[in-house]
PDB file of C-alpha atoms and ligand atoms in Angstrom:
ATOM      1  CA  UNK A   9     149.810 -40.760  54.134  1.00  0.00           C
ATOM      2  CA  UNK A  10     151.697 -39.500  57.164  1.00  0.00           C
ATOM      3  CA  UNK A  11     152.547 -41.979  59.946  1.00  0.00           C
ATOM      4  CA  UNK A  12     149.730 -40.734  62.214  1.00  0.00           C
ATOM      5  CA  UNK A  13     146.193 -39.456  61.617  1.00  0.00           C
ATOM      6  CA  UNK A  14     145.685 -36.935  64.410  1.00  0.00           C
ATOM      7  CA  UNK A  15     143.897 -34.117  62.594  1.00  0.00           C
ATOM      8  CA  UNK A  16     142.005 -33.644  59.346  1.00  0.00           C
ATOM      9  CA  UNK A  17     144.875 -31.317  58.417  1.00  0.00           C
ATOM     10  CA  UNK A  18     147.225 -34.320  58.354  1.00  0.00           C
ATOM     11  CA  UNK A  19     145.577 -34.911  54.981  1.00  0.00           C
ATOM     12  CA  UNK A  20     145.850 -32.894  51.800  1.00  0.00           C
ATOM     13  CA  UNK A  21     143.359 -33.216  48.968  1.00  0.00           C
ATOM     14  CA  UNK A  22     145.354 -36.011  47.332  1.00  0.00           C
ATOM     15  CA  UNK A  23     145.734 -38.174  50.449  1.00  0.00           C
ATOM     16  CA  UNK A  24     142.133 -37.569  51.578  1.00  0.00           C
ATOM     17  CA  UNK A  25     140.929 -38.652  48.134  1.00  0.00           C
ATOM     18  CA  UNK A  26     143.166 -41.740  48.355  1.00  0.00           C
ATOM     19  CA  UNK A  27     141.445 -42.659  51.657  1.00  0.00           C
ATOM     20  CA  UNK A  28     137.998 -42.205  50.085  1.00  0.00           C
ATOM     21  CA  UNK A  29     138.931 -44.215  46.973  1.00  0.00           C
ATOM     22  CA  UNK A  30     140.425 -46.995  49.109  1.00  0.00           C
ATOM     23  CA  UNK A  31     137.271 -46.977  51.241  1.00  0.00           C
ATOM     24  CA  UNK A  32     135.252 -47.591  48.050  1.00  0.00           C
ATOM     25  CA  UNK A  33     137.307 -50.742  47.478  1.00  0.00           C
ATOM     26  CA  UNK A  34     136.699 -51.770  51.076  1.00  0.00           C
ATOM     27  CA  UNK A  35     132.953 -51.137  50.716  1.00  0.00           C
ATOM     28  CA  UNK A  36     132.887 -53.449  47.695  1.00  0.00           C
ATOM     29  CA  UNK A  37     134.572 -56.095  49.858  1.00  0.00           C
ATOM     30  CA  UNK A  38     131.725 -55.664  52.360  1.00  0.00           C
ATOM     31  CA  UNK A  39     129.283 -56.768  49.655  1.00  0.00           C
ATOM     32  CA  UNK A  40     131.030 -60.143  49.263  1.00  0.00           C
ATOM     33  CA  UNK A  41     129.977 -63.228  51.224  1.00  0.00           C
ATOM     34  CA  UNK A  42     133.502 -63.475  52.706  1.00  0.00           C
ATOM     35  CA  UNK A  43     134.331 -59.972  53.923  1.00  0.00           C
ATOM     36  CA  UNK A  44     137.917 -60.561  54.994  1.00  0.00           C
ATOM     37  CA  UNK A  45     141.334 -59.657  53.536  1.00  0.00           C
ATOM     38  CA  UNK A  46     144.690 -61.025  54.726  1.00  0.00           C
ATOM     39  CA  UNK A  47     146.476 -57.689  54.246  1.00  0.00           C
ATOM     40  CA  UNK A  48     147.200 -56.881  57.924  1.00  0.00           C
ATOM     41  CA  UNK A  49     147.831 -60.446  59.049  1.00  0.00           C
ATOM     42  CA  UNK A  50     150.454 -60.437  61.800  1.00  0.00           C
ATOM     43  CA  UNK A  51     149.814 -56.767  62.642  1.00  0.00           C
ATOM     44  CA  UNK A  52     148.317 -55.655  65.964  1.00  0.00           C
ATOM     45  CA  UNK A  53     145.856 -52.797  66.397  1.00  0.00           C
ATOM     46  CA  UNK A  54     145.101 -51.491  69.903  1.00  0.00           C
ATOM     47  CA  UNK A  55     141.824 -49.654  70.512  1.00  0.00           C
ATOM     48  CA  UNK A  56     142.669 -47.424  73.487  1.00  0.00           C
ATOM     49  CA  UNK A  57     139.405 -45.870  74.665  1.00  0.00           C
ATOM     50  CA  UNK A  58     139.342 -43.560  77.682  1.00  0.00           C
ATOM     51  CA  UNK A  59     135.888 -42.245  76.772  1.00  0.00           C
ATOM     52  CA  UNK A  60     132.646 -44.014  75.881  1.00  0.00           C
ATOM     53  CA  UNK A  61     131.938 -44.920  72.271  1.00  0.00           C
ATOM     54  CA  UNK A  62     129.565 -47.179  70.369  1.00  0.00           C
ATOM     55  CA  UNK A  63     130.156 -46.474  66.662  1.00  0.00           C
ATOM     56  CA  UNK A  64     133.855 -45.580  66.570  1.00  0.00           C
ATOM     57  CA  UNK A  65     135.133 -48.372  68.809  1.00  0.00           C
ATOM     58  CA  UNK A  66     133.108 -51.157  67.215  1.00  0.00           C
ATOM     59  CA  UNK A  67     133.819 -50.004  63.665  1.00  0.00           C
ATOM     60  CA  UNK A  68     137.575 -49.779  64.259  1.00  0.00           C
ATOM     61  CA  UNK A  69     137.450 -53.276  65.769  1.00  0.00           C
ATOM     62  CA  UNK A  70     135.504 -54.661  62.817  1.00  0.00           C
ATOM     63  CA  UNK A  71     137.748 -52.796  60.347  1.00  0.00           C
ATOM     64  CA  UNK A  72     140.929 -54.258  61.855  1.00  0.00           C
ATOM     65  CA  UNK A  73     139.439 -57.756  61.983  1.00  0.00           C
ATOM     66  CA  UNK A  74     138.291 -57.583  58.353  1.00  0.00           C
ATOM     67  CA  UNK A  75     141.918 -56.842  57.455  1.00  0.00           C
ATOM     68  CA  UNK A  76     143.021 -59.863  59.548  1.00  0.00           C
ATOM     69  CA  UNK A  77     144.900 -57.804  62.174  1.00  0.00           C
ATOM     70  CA  UNK A  78     145.034 -58.913  65.795  1.00  0.00           C
ATOM     71  CA  UNK A  79     142.954 -56.526  67.902  1.00  0.00           C
ATOM     72  CA  UNK A  80     143.315 -55.523  71.557  1.00  0.00           C
ATOM     73  CA  UNK A  81     140.357 -53.583  72.942  1.00  0.00           C
ATOM     74  CA  UNK A  82     141.420 -51.496  75.915  1.00  0.00           C
ATOM     75  CA  UNK A  83     138.839 -49.600  77.904  1.00  0.00           C
ATOM     76  CA  UNK A  84     139.953 -47.350  80.755  1.00  0.00           C
ATOM     77  CA  UNK A  85     137.033 -48.668  82.811  1.00  0.00           C
ATOM     78  CA  UNK A  86     138.149 -51.867  84.525  1.00  0.00           C
ATOM     79  CA  UNK A  87     141.853 -51.299  83.764  1.00  0.00           C
ATOM     80  CA  UNK A  88     144.834 -50.237  85.884  1.00  0.00           C
ATOM     81  CA  UNK A  89     143.968 -46.620  85.008  1.00  0.00           C
ATOM     82  CA  UNK A  90     141.781 -46.780  88.143  1.00  0.00           C
ATOM     83  CA  UNK A  91     145.007 -47.449  90.116  1.00  0.00           C
ATOM     84  CA  UNK A  92     146.544 -44.270  88.738  1.00  0.00           C
ATOM     85  CA  UNK A  93     148.451 -45.590  85.712  1.00  0.00           C
ATOM     86  CA  UNK A  94     149.177 -42.758  83.277  1.00  0.00           C
ATOM     87  CA  UNK A  95     148.334 -42.567  79.572  1.00  0.00           C
ATOM     88  CA  UNK A  96     152.044 -42.844  78.756  1.00  0.00           C
ATOM     89  CA  UNK A  97     152.617 -45.963  80.876  1.00  0.00           C
ATOM     90  CA  UNK A  98     149.427 -47.561  79.585  1.00  0.00           C
ATOM     91  CA  UNK A  99     150.476 -46.888  75.991  1.00  0.00           C
ATOM     92  CA  UNK A 100     154.020 -48.192  76.532  1.00  0.00           C
ATOM     93  CA  UNK A 101     152.607 -51.327  78.164  1.00  0.00           C
ATOM     94  CA  UNK A 102     150.380 -51.992  75.171  1.00  0.00           C
ATOM     95  CA  UNK A 103     153.211 -51.218  72.769  1.00  0.00           C
ATOM     96  CA  UNK A 104     155.384 -53.762  74.577  1.00  0.00           C
ATOM     97  CA  UNK A 105     152.787 -56.313  73.482  1.00  0.00           C
ATOM     98  CA  UNK A 106     153.575 -55.408  69.877  1.00  0.00           C
ATOM     99  CA  UNK A 107     151.023 -52.749  68.869  1.00  0.00           C
ATOM    100  CA  UNK A 108     151.568 -51.506  65.314  1.00  0.00           C
ATOM    101  CA  UNK A 109     148.739 -48.978  65.547  1.00  0.00           C
ATOM    102  CA  UNK A 110     146.983 -47.330  68.478  1.00  0.00           C
ATOM    103  CA  UNK A 111     143.475 -45.965  67.965  1.00  0.00           C
ATOM    104  CA  UNK A 112     142.917 -43.487  70.781  1.00  0.00           C
ATOM    105  CA  UNK A 113     139.804 -41.799  72.152  1.00  0.00           C
ATOM    106  CA  UNK A 114     140.334 -39.505  75.131  1.00  0.00           C
ATOM    107  CA  UNK A 115     138.435 -36.737  76.870  1.00  0.00           C
ATOM    108  CA  UNK A 116     141.580 -34.591  76.852  1.00  0.00           C
ATOM    109  CA  UNK A 117     142.094 -32.498  73.713  1.00  0.00           C
ATOM    110  CA  UNK A 118     145.590 -33.301  72.421  1.00  0.00           C
ATOM    111  CA  UNK A 119     145.959 -36.700  74.143  1.00  0.00           C
ATOM    112  CA  UNK A 120     146.545 -38.612  70.858  1.00  0.00           C
ATOM    113  CA  UNK A 121     149.186 -36.015  69.886  1.00  0.00           C
ATOM    114  CA  UNK A 122     151.093 -36.751  73.125  1.00  0.00           C
ATOM    115  CA  UNK A 123     150.693 -40.462  72.500  1.00  0.00           C
ATOM    116  CA  UNK A 124     152.253 -40.079  69.064  1.00  0.00           C
ATOM    117  CA  UNK A 125     155.413 -38.744  70.748  1.00  0.00           C
ATOM    118  CA  UNK A 126     155.729 -41.840  72.948  1.00  0.00           C
ATOM    119  CA  UNK A 127     154.933 -44.845  70.763  1.00  0.00           C
ATOM    120  CA  UNK A 128     156.699 -46.195  67.697  1.00  0.00           C
ATOM    121  CA  UNK A 129     153.542 -47.307  65.871  1.00  0.00           C
ATOM    122  CA  UNK A 130     150.900 -45.226  64.121  1.00  0.00           C
ATOM    123  CA  UNK A 131     148.377 -43.288  66.205  1.00  0.00           C
ATOM    124  CA  UNK A 132     144.829 -42.612  64.990  1.00  0.00           C
ATOM    125  CA  UNK A 133     142.784 -39.960  66.758  1.00  0.00           C
ATOM    126  CA  UNK A 134     139.358 -41.499  67.421  1.00  0.00           C
ATOM    127  CA  UNK A 135     138.088 -38.308  69.074  1.00  0.00           C
ATOM    128  CA  UNK A 136     139.982 -36.113  71.555  1.00  0.00           C
ATOM    129  CA  UNK A 137     137.939 -33.898  73.838  1.00  0.00           C
ATOM    130  CA  UNK A 138     136.412 -30.979  71.968  1.00  0.00           C
ATOM    131  CA  UNK A 139     139.247 -30.958  69.440  1.00  0.00           C
ATOM    132  CA  UNK A 140     139.086 -33.372  66.467  1.00  0.00           C
ATOM    133  CA  UNK A 141     137.607 -36.601  65.123  1.00  0.00           C
ATOM    134  CA  UNK A 142     139.231 -36.994  61.695  1.00  0.00           C
ATOM    135  CA  UNK A 143     137.883 -40.434  60.776  1.00  0.00           C
ATOM    136  CA  UNK A 144     134.336 -39.163  61.420  1.00  0.00           C
ATOM    137  CA  UNK A 145     134.978 -36.341  58.940  1.00  0.00           C
ATOM    138  CA  UNK A 146     136.338 -38.851  56.418  1.00  0.00           C
ATOM    139  CA  UNK A 147     133.305 -41.128  56.729  1.00  0.00           C
ATOM    140  CA  UNK A 148     131.019 -38.109  56.433  1.00  0.00           C
ATOM    141  CA  UNK A 149     132.821 -36.994  53.262  1.00  0.00           C
ATOM    142  CA  UNK A 150     132.624 -40.554  51.931  1.00  0.00           C
ATOM    143  CA  UNK A 151     128.868 -40.598  52.603  1.00  0.00           C
ATOM    144  CA  UNK A 152     128.370 -37.241  50.831  1.00  0.00           C
ATOM    145  CA  UNK A 153     130.350 -38.427  47.819  1.00  0.00           C
ATOM    146  CA  UNK A 154     128.366 -41.684  47.608  1.00  0.00           C
ATOM    147  CA  UNK A 155     124.975 -39.961  47.911  1.00  0.00           C
ATOM    148  CA  UNK A 156     125.624 -36.802  45.885  1.00  0.00           C
ATOM    149  CA  UNK A 157     128.415 -37.919  43.546  1.00  0.00           C
ATOM    150  CA  UNK A 158     130.891 -35.215  44.516  1.00  0.00           C
ATOM    151  CA  UNK A 159     132.285 -33.185  47.419  1.00  0.00           C
ATOM    152  CA  UNK A 160     133.787 -30.183  45.632  1.00  0.00           C
ATOM    153  CA  UNK A 161     131.355 -27.286  45.610  1.00  0.00           C
ATOM    154  CA  UNK A 162     128.855 -28.835  48.038  1.00  0.00           C
ATOM    155  CA  UNK A 163     127.225 -26.401  50.468  1.00  0.00           C
ATOM    156  CA  UNK A 164     127.385 -28.177  53.824  1.00  0.00           C
ATOM    157  CA  UNK A 165     125.532 -26.704  56.804  1.00  0.00           C
ATOM    158  CA  UNK A 166     126.603 -27.943  60.253  1.00  0.00           C
ATOM    159  CA  UNK A 167     124.076 -27.064  62.974  1.00  0.00           C
ATOM    160  CA  UNK A 168     124.254 -27.224  66.744  1.00  0.00           C
ATOM    161  CA  UNK A 169     126.790 -27.410  69.534  1.00  0.00           C
ATOM    162  CA  UNK A 170     129.859 -26.311  67.563  1.00  0.00           C
ATOM    163  CA  UNK A 171     131.609 -25.227  70.779  1.00  0.00           C
ATOM    164  CA  UNK A 172     131.990 -28.767  72.123  1.00  0.00           C
ATOM    165  CA  UNK A 173     132.104 -30.617  68.799  1.00  0.00           C
ATOM    166  CA  UNK A 174     135.253 -32.335  67.549  1.00  0.00           C
ATOM    167  CA  UNK A 175     133.115 -33.562  64.632  1.00  0.00           C
ATOM    168  CA  UNK A 176     132.393 -29.987  63.522  1.00  0.00           C
ATOM    169  CA  UNK A 177     136.037 -28.911  63.581  1.00  0.00           C
ATOM    170  CA  UNK A 178     137.299 -31.957  61.655  1.00  0.00           C
ATOM    171  CA  UNK A 179     134.456 -31.662  59.146  1.00  0.00           C
ATOM    172  CA  UNK A 180     135.048 -27.963  58.496  1.00  0.00           C
ATOM    173  CA  UNK A 181     138.783 -28.567  57.984  1.00  0.00           C
ATOM    174  CA  UNK A 182     138.336 -31.584  55.708  1.00  0.00           C
ATOM    175  CA  UNK A 183     135.487 -30.062  53.685  1.00  0.00           C
ATOM    176  CA  UNK A 184     137.666 -27.038  53.038  1.00  0.00           C
ATOM    177  CA  UNK A 185     140.548 -29.287  51.943  1.00  0.00           C
ATOM    178  CA  UNK A 186     138.174 -31.118  49.559  1.00  0.00           C
ATOM    179  CA  UNK A 187     136.754 -27.917  48.057  1.00  0.00           C
ATOM    180  CA  UNK A 188     133.301 -27.875  49.704  1.00  0.00           C
ATOM    181  CA  UNK A 189     131.720 -24.798  51.317  1.00  0.00           C
ATOM    182  CA  UNK A 190     130.897 -25.341  55.010  1.00  0.00           C
ATOM    183  CA  UNK A 191     128.609 -23.087  57.068  1.00  0.00           C
ATOM    184  CA  UNK A 192     128.219 -23.532  60.828  1.00  0.00           C
ATOM    185  CA  UNK A 193     124.935 -22.522  62.467  1.00  0.00           C
ATOM    186  CA  UNK A 194     124.562 -22.168  66.243  1.00  0.00           C
ATOM    187  CA  UNK A 195     123.490 -19.792  68.963  1.00  0.00           C
ATOM    188  CA  UNK A 196     126.367 -17.397  69.741  1.00  0.00           C
ATOM    189  CA  UNK A 197     126.923 -19.177  73.079  1.00  0.00           C
ATOM    190  CA  UNK A 198     127.664 -22.468  71.301  1.00  0.00           C
ATOM    191  CA  UNK A 199     130.310 -21.109  68.938  1.00  0.00           C
ATOM    192  CA  UNK A 200     133.979 -21.290  69.987  1.00  0.00           C
ATOM    193  CA  UNK A 201     136.185 -18.264  70.468  1.00  0.00           C
ATOM    194  CA  UNK A 202     138.239 -17.872  67.276  1.00  0.00           C
ATOM    195  CA  UNK A 203     135.566 -19.323  64.947  1.00  0.00           C
ATOM    196  CA  UNK A 204     136.356 -16.493  62.504  1.00  0.00           C
ATOM    197  CA  UNK A 205     139.710 -18.175  61.834  1.00  0.00           C
ATOM    198  CA  UNK A 206     138.024 -21.446  60.762  1.00  0.00           C
ATOM    199  CA  UNK A 207     137.529 -21.885  56.993  1.00  0.00           C
ATOM    200  CA  UNK A 208     133.738 -21.604  57.264  1.00  0.00           C
ATOM    201  CA  UNK A 209     130.823 -19.217  57.017  1.00  0.00           C
ATOM    202  CA  UNK A 210     129.004 -18.586  60.309  1.00  0.00           C
ATOM    203  CA  UNK A 211     125.263 -18.039  60.779  1.00  0.00           C
ATOM    204  CA  UNK A 212     122.852 -17.854  63.710  1.00  0.00           C
ATOM    205  CA  UNK A 213     119.778 -18.408  61.532  1.00  0.00           C
ATOM    206  CA  UNK A 214     119.103 -21.981  60.392  1.00  0.00           C
ATOM    207  CA  UNK A 215     116.048 -20.973  58.345  1.00  0.00           C
ATOM    208  CA  UNK A 216     118.112 -18.566  56.240  1.00  0.00           C
ATOM    209  CA  UNK A 217     120.711 -21.229  55.395  1.00  0.00           C
ATOM    210  CA  UNK A 218     118.661 -24.399  54.774  1.00  0.00           C
ATOM    211  CA  UNK A 219     117.352 -23.442  51.284  1.00  0.00           C
ATOM    212  CA  UNK A 220     120.987 -23.034  50.155  1.00  0.00           C
ATOM    213  CA  UNK A 221     122.243 -26.358  51.614  1.00  0.00           C
ATOM    214  CA  UNK A 222     123.113 -29.555  49.768  1.00  0.00           C
ATOM    215  CA  UNK A 223     123.871 -31.230  53.089  1.00  0.00           C
ATOM    216  CA  UNK A 224     122.631 -30.432  56.585  1.00  0.00           C
ATOM    217  CA  UNK A 225     124.540 -32.079  59.416  1.00  0.00           C
ATOM    218  CA  UNK A 226     122.883 -31.935  62.819  1.00  0.00           C
ATOM    219  CA  UNK A 227     124.992 -32.143  65.986  1.00  0.00           C
ATOM    220  CA  UNK A 228     124.088 -33.328  69.456  1.00  0.00           C
ATOM    221  CA  UNK A 229     123.975 -30.892  72.343  1.00  0.00           C
ATOM    222  CA  UNK A 230     126.839 -32.273  74.459  1.00  0.00           C
ATOM    223  CA  UNK A 231     125.368 -31.856  77.931  1.00  0.00           C
ATOM    224  CA  UNK A 232     128.166 -33.939  79.452  1.00  0.00           C
ATOM    225  CA  UNK A 233     130.748 -31.265  78.482  1.00  0.00           C
ATOM    226  CA  UNK A 234     128.667 -28.271  79.571  1.00  0.00           C
ATOM    227  CA  UNK A 235     129.588 -26.464  82.760  1.00  0.00           C
ATOM    228  CA  UNK A 236     127.119 -23.606  82.335  1.00  0.00           C
ATOM    229  CA  UNK A 237     123.715 -22.865  80.830  1.00  0.00           C
ATOM    230  CA  UNK A 238     124.181 -22.143  77.109  1.00  0.00           C
ATOM    231  CA  UNK A 239     120.502 -21.705  76.141  1.00  0.00           C
ATOM    232  CA  UNK A 240     117.246 -21.066  78.045  1.00  0.00           C
ATOM    233  CA  UNK A 241     115.868 -24.637  77.848  1.00  0.00           C
ATOM    234  CA  UNK A 242     115.747 -27.672  75.568  1.00  0.00           C
ATOM    235  CA  UNK A 243     112.366 -26.721  74.079  1.00  0.00           C
ATOM    236  CA  UNK A 244     113.613 -23.273  73.127  1.00  0.00           C
ATOM    237  CA  UNK A 245     116.804 -24.751  71.626  1.00  0.00           C
ATOM    238  CA  UNK A 246     114.779 -27.242  69.609  1.00  0.00           C
ATOM    239  CA  UNK A 247     112.428 -24.509  68.366  1.00  0.00           C
ATOM    240  CA  UNK A 248     115.295 -22.279  67.203  1.00  0.00           C
ATOM    241  CA  UNK A 249     117.795 -24.879  65.967  1.00  0.00           C
ATOM    242  CA  UNK A 250     116.095 -28.294  65.709  1.00  0.00           C
ATOM    243  CA  UNK A 251     115.506 -29.979  62.342  1.00  0.00           C
ATOM    244  CA  UNK A 252     111.864 -30.981  61.940  1.00  0.00           C
ATOM    245  CA  UNK A 253     109.739 -31.858  58.893  1.00  0.00           C
ATOM    246  CA  UNK A 254     108.795 -28.208  58.316  1.00  0.00           C
ATOM    247  CA  UNK A 255     112.458 -27.186  58.065  1.00  0.00           C
ATOM    248  CA  UNK A 256     113.346 -30.196  55.906  1.00  0.00           C
ATOM    249  CA  UNK A 257     110.717 -28.985  53.419  1.00  0.00           C
ATOM    250  CA  UNK A 258     112.841 -25.862  52.915  1.00  0.00           C
ATOM    251  CA  UNK A 259     115.836 -27.910  51.706  1.00  0.00           C
ATOM    252  CA  UNK A 260     116.571 -28.393  47.984  1.00  0.00           C
ATOM    253  CA  UNK A 261     114.959 -31.599  46.645  1.00  0.00           C
ATOM    254  CA  UNK A 262     118.099 -33.771  46.651  1.00  0.00           C
ATOM    255  CA  UNK A 263     119.652 -32.434  49.868  1.00  0.00           C
ATOM    256  CA  UNK A 264     120.628 -35.002  52.508  1.00  0.00           C
ATOM    257  CA  UNK A 265     120.410 -34.988  56.304  1.00  0.00           C
ATOM    258  CA  UNK A 266     123.359 -36.266  58.342  1.00  0.00           C
ATOM    259  CA  UNK A 267     124.108 -36.851  62.030  1.00  0.00           C
ATOM    260  CA  UNK A 268     127.275 -38.431  63.443  1.00  0.00           C
ATOM    261  CA  UNK A 269     125.389 -40.003  66.384  1.00  0.00           C
ATOM    262  CA  UNK A 270     124.554 -40.498  69.094  1.00  0.00           C
ATOM    263  CA  UNK A 271     121.316 -38.552  68.521  1.00  0.00           C
ATOM    264  CA  UNK A 272     118.986 -36.810  70.902  1.00  0.00           C
ATOM    265  CA  UNK A 273     115.760 -37.518  69.026  1.00  0.00           C
ATOM    266  CA  UNK A 274     113.289 -34.716  69.515  1.00  0.00           C
ATOM    267  CA  UNK A 275     116.005 -32.214  70.495  1.00  0.00           C
ATOM    268  CA  UNK A 276     118.317 -31.412  67.545  1.00  0.00           C
ATOM    269  CA  UNK A 277     116.489 -33.731  65.122  1.00  0.00           C
ATOM    270  CA  UNK A 278     112.896 -34.966  64.947  1.00  0.00           C
ATOM    271  CA  UNK A 279     112.474 -38.747  64.850  1.00  0.00           C
ATOM    272  CA  UNK A 280     110.576 -38.574  61.531  1.00  0.00           C
ATOM    273  CA  UNK A 281     113.527 -36.697  59.962  1.00  0.00           C
ATOM    274  CA  UNK A 282     116.129 -39.093  61.377  1.00  0.00           C
ATOM    275  CA  UNK A 283     114.215 -42.023  59.895  1.00  0.00           C
ATOM    276  CA  UNK A 284     113.378 -40.387  56.544  1.00  0.00           C
ATOM    277  CA  UNK A 285     114.717 -41.230  53.074  1.00  0.00           C
ATOM    278  CA  UNK A 286     116.913 -38.110  53.128  1.00  0.00           C
ATOM    279  CA  UNK A 287     118.684 -39.299  56.272  1.00  0.00           C
ATOM    280  CA  UNK A 288     122.110 -40.941  55.844  1.00  0.00           C
ATOM    281  CA  UNK A 289     122.547 -41.756  59.543  1.00  0.00           C
ATOM    282  CA  UNK A 290     122.583 -45.548  59.179  1.00  0.00           C
ATOM    283  CA  UNK A 291     124.738 -45.332  56.018  1.00  0.00           C
ATOM    284  CA  UNK A 292     127.253 -43.222  57.944  1.00  0.00           C
ATOM    285  CA  UNK A 293     127.687 -46.067  60.428  1.00  0.00           C
ATOM    286  CA  UNK A 294     128.193 -48.655  57.659  1.00  0.00           C
ATOM    287  CA  UNK A 295     130.566 -46.328  55.797  1.00  0.00           C
ATOM    288  CA  UNK A 296     132.573 -45.895  58.993  1.00  0.00           C
ATOM    289  CA  UNK A 297     133.775 -49.493  58.723  1.00  0.00           C
ATOM    290  CA  UNK A 298     134.947 -49.054  55.109  1.00  0.00           C
ATOM    291  CA  UNK A 299     136.689 -45.738  55.850  1.00  0.00           C
ATOM    292  CA  UNK A 300     138.427 -47.081  58.965  1.00  0.00           C
ATOM    293  CA  UNK A 301     139.587 -50.141  57.021  1.00  0.00           C
ATOM    294  CA  UNK A 302     141.069 -47.753  54.459  1.00  0.00           C
ATOM    295  CA  UNK A 303     142.807 -45.662  57.143  1.00  0.00           C
ATOM    296  CA  UNK A 304     144.326 -48.701  58.884  1.00  0.00           C
ATOM    297  CA  UNK A 305     145.369 -50.208  55.572  1.00  0.00           C
ATOM    298  CA  UNK A 306     147.067 -47.030  54.351  1.00  0.00           C
ATOM    299  CA  UNK A 307     148.720 -46.183  57.696  1.00  0.00           C
ATOM    300  CA  UNK A 308     150.106 -49.660  58.161  1.00  0.00           C
ATOM    301  CA  UNK A 309     151.895 -49.578  54.863  1.00  0.00           C
ATOM    302  CA  UNK A 310     149.398 -50.246  52.081  1.00  0.00           C
ATOM    303  CA  UNK A 311     150.796 -48.884  48.847  1.00  0.00           C
ATOM    304  CA  UNK A 312     149.232 -51.395  46.440  1.00  0.00           C
ATOM    305  CA  UNK A 313     145.540 -51.761  45.569  1.00  0.00           C
ATOM    306  CA  UNK A 314     143.805 -53.153  48.652  1.00  0.00           C
ATOM    307  CA  UNK A 315     141.741 -55.619  46.637  1.00  0.00           C
ATOM    308  CA  UNK A 316     142.421 -57.283  43.333  1.00  0.00           C
ATOM    309  CA  UNK A 317     146.188 -57.825  43.568  1.00  0.00           C
ATOM    310  CA  UNK A 318     147.338 -61.450  43.943  1.00  0.00           C
ATOM    311  CA  UNK A 319     148.859 -60.595  47.325  1.00  0.00           C
ATOM    312  CA  UNK A 320     145.702 -59.001  48.624  1.00  0.00           C
ATOM    313  CA  UNK A 321     143.425 -61.725  47.376  1.00  0.00           C
ATOM    314  CA  UNK A 322     145.418 -64.712  48.659  1.00  0.00           C
ATOM    315  CA  UNK A 323     145.608 -65.861  52.235  1.00  0.00           C
ATOM    316  CA  UNK A 324     149.281 -66.569  51.524  1.00  0.00           C
ATOM    317  CA  UNK A 325     149.887 -62.954  50.379  1.00  0.00           C
ATOM    318  CA  UNK A 326     152.595 -60.696  51.752  1.00  0.00           C
ATOM    319  CA  UNK A 327     151.354 -58.123  54.219  1.00  0.00           C
ATOM    320  CA  UNK A 328     151.986 -54.534  53.166  1.00  0.00           C
TER     321      UNK A 328
HETATM  322  N1   CP B  30     130.086 -40.519  66.087  1.00  0.00           N
HETATM  323  C1   CP B  30     130.725 -41.071  67.114  1.00  0.00           C
HETATM  324  O1   CP B  30     131.907 -40.788  67.368  1.00  0.00           O
HETATM  325  O2   CP B  30     129.994 -41.961  67.853  1.00  0.00           O
HETATM  326  P1   CP B  30     130.523 -42.772  69.113  1.00  0.00           P
HETATM  327  O3   CP B  30     130.746 -41.797  70.238  1.00  0.00           O
HETATM  328  O4   CP B  30     129.438 -43.779  69.420  1.00  0.00           O
HETATM  329  O5   CP B  30     131.823 -43.446  68.740  1.00  0.00           O
END
């Protein structure tokens, strides 16, 4: 592993597979009555969140705590950011308190990359603007591998607001690295300029692609990032691009339905589809804890098996 995880492209196939394999070990730990390891005892993880989050922030916090790290949760709301303190000064202040890793979410694309130039510890990108969300892509890949037994060769269709989606970009990049075949589906107005350079097929027709999909990943329409009208109205968008029971019936029998959350039920995905047996949405949340434990463990120096070694299993063990 590199020192930072800023982009899915910081991983090659070998290191991405190491994260997924380590996450399997962490998931097994989650099945025990005592779900805690001493491996990051004495280490400090700062969750630096300048943008709202439910899943990512809480799962990084739980992941760090399960590894026995000290955790500082910093939210821009209610902090000295309101007095004008910059990202750099905020980060240096938190580093002065001994942060070994900074998990950063920011509305500015590239903010975690700048942070990585200023702090000595590891930086994890927890979602930057419309750019990337690499741990989401890792937990999605982990979920696919658990449900379908493999990633290589899977036909993964990603539908919706690709233009504003950091999840789509990180997923396309990681799926390509892992040998899957991504296709993005969206109205032309919700595809980014330069999409032809991404390692993905592009389609405007969801109904043409669904019968050839092992995985369909629905994305939220990100109204909060929209400065113009990208489609006529929500009903029309839902009719053309929403996943309902009729469209699910066109999928192969063992295909799965994913969504990174938060969902707009009734817009990009019907409630009955979100709650169906094909849906992995709740599993994705649970898998996020295991994958983020693996990322923190590997970034903060884990080179031995996370579980099973005397050091890992003992509260007196050396930290990595
Ligand atoms: N998927 C995801 O990033 O969700 P949150 O915004 O709740 O963290």
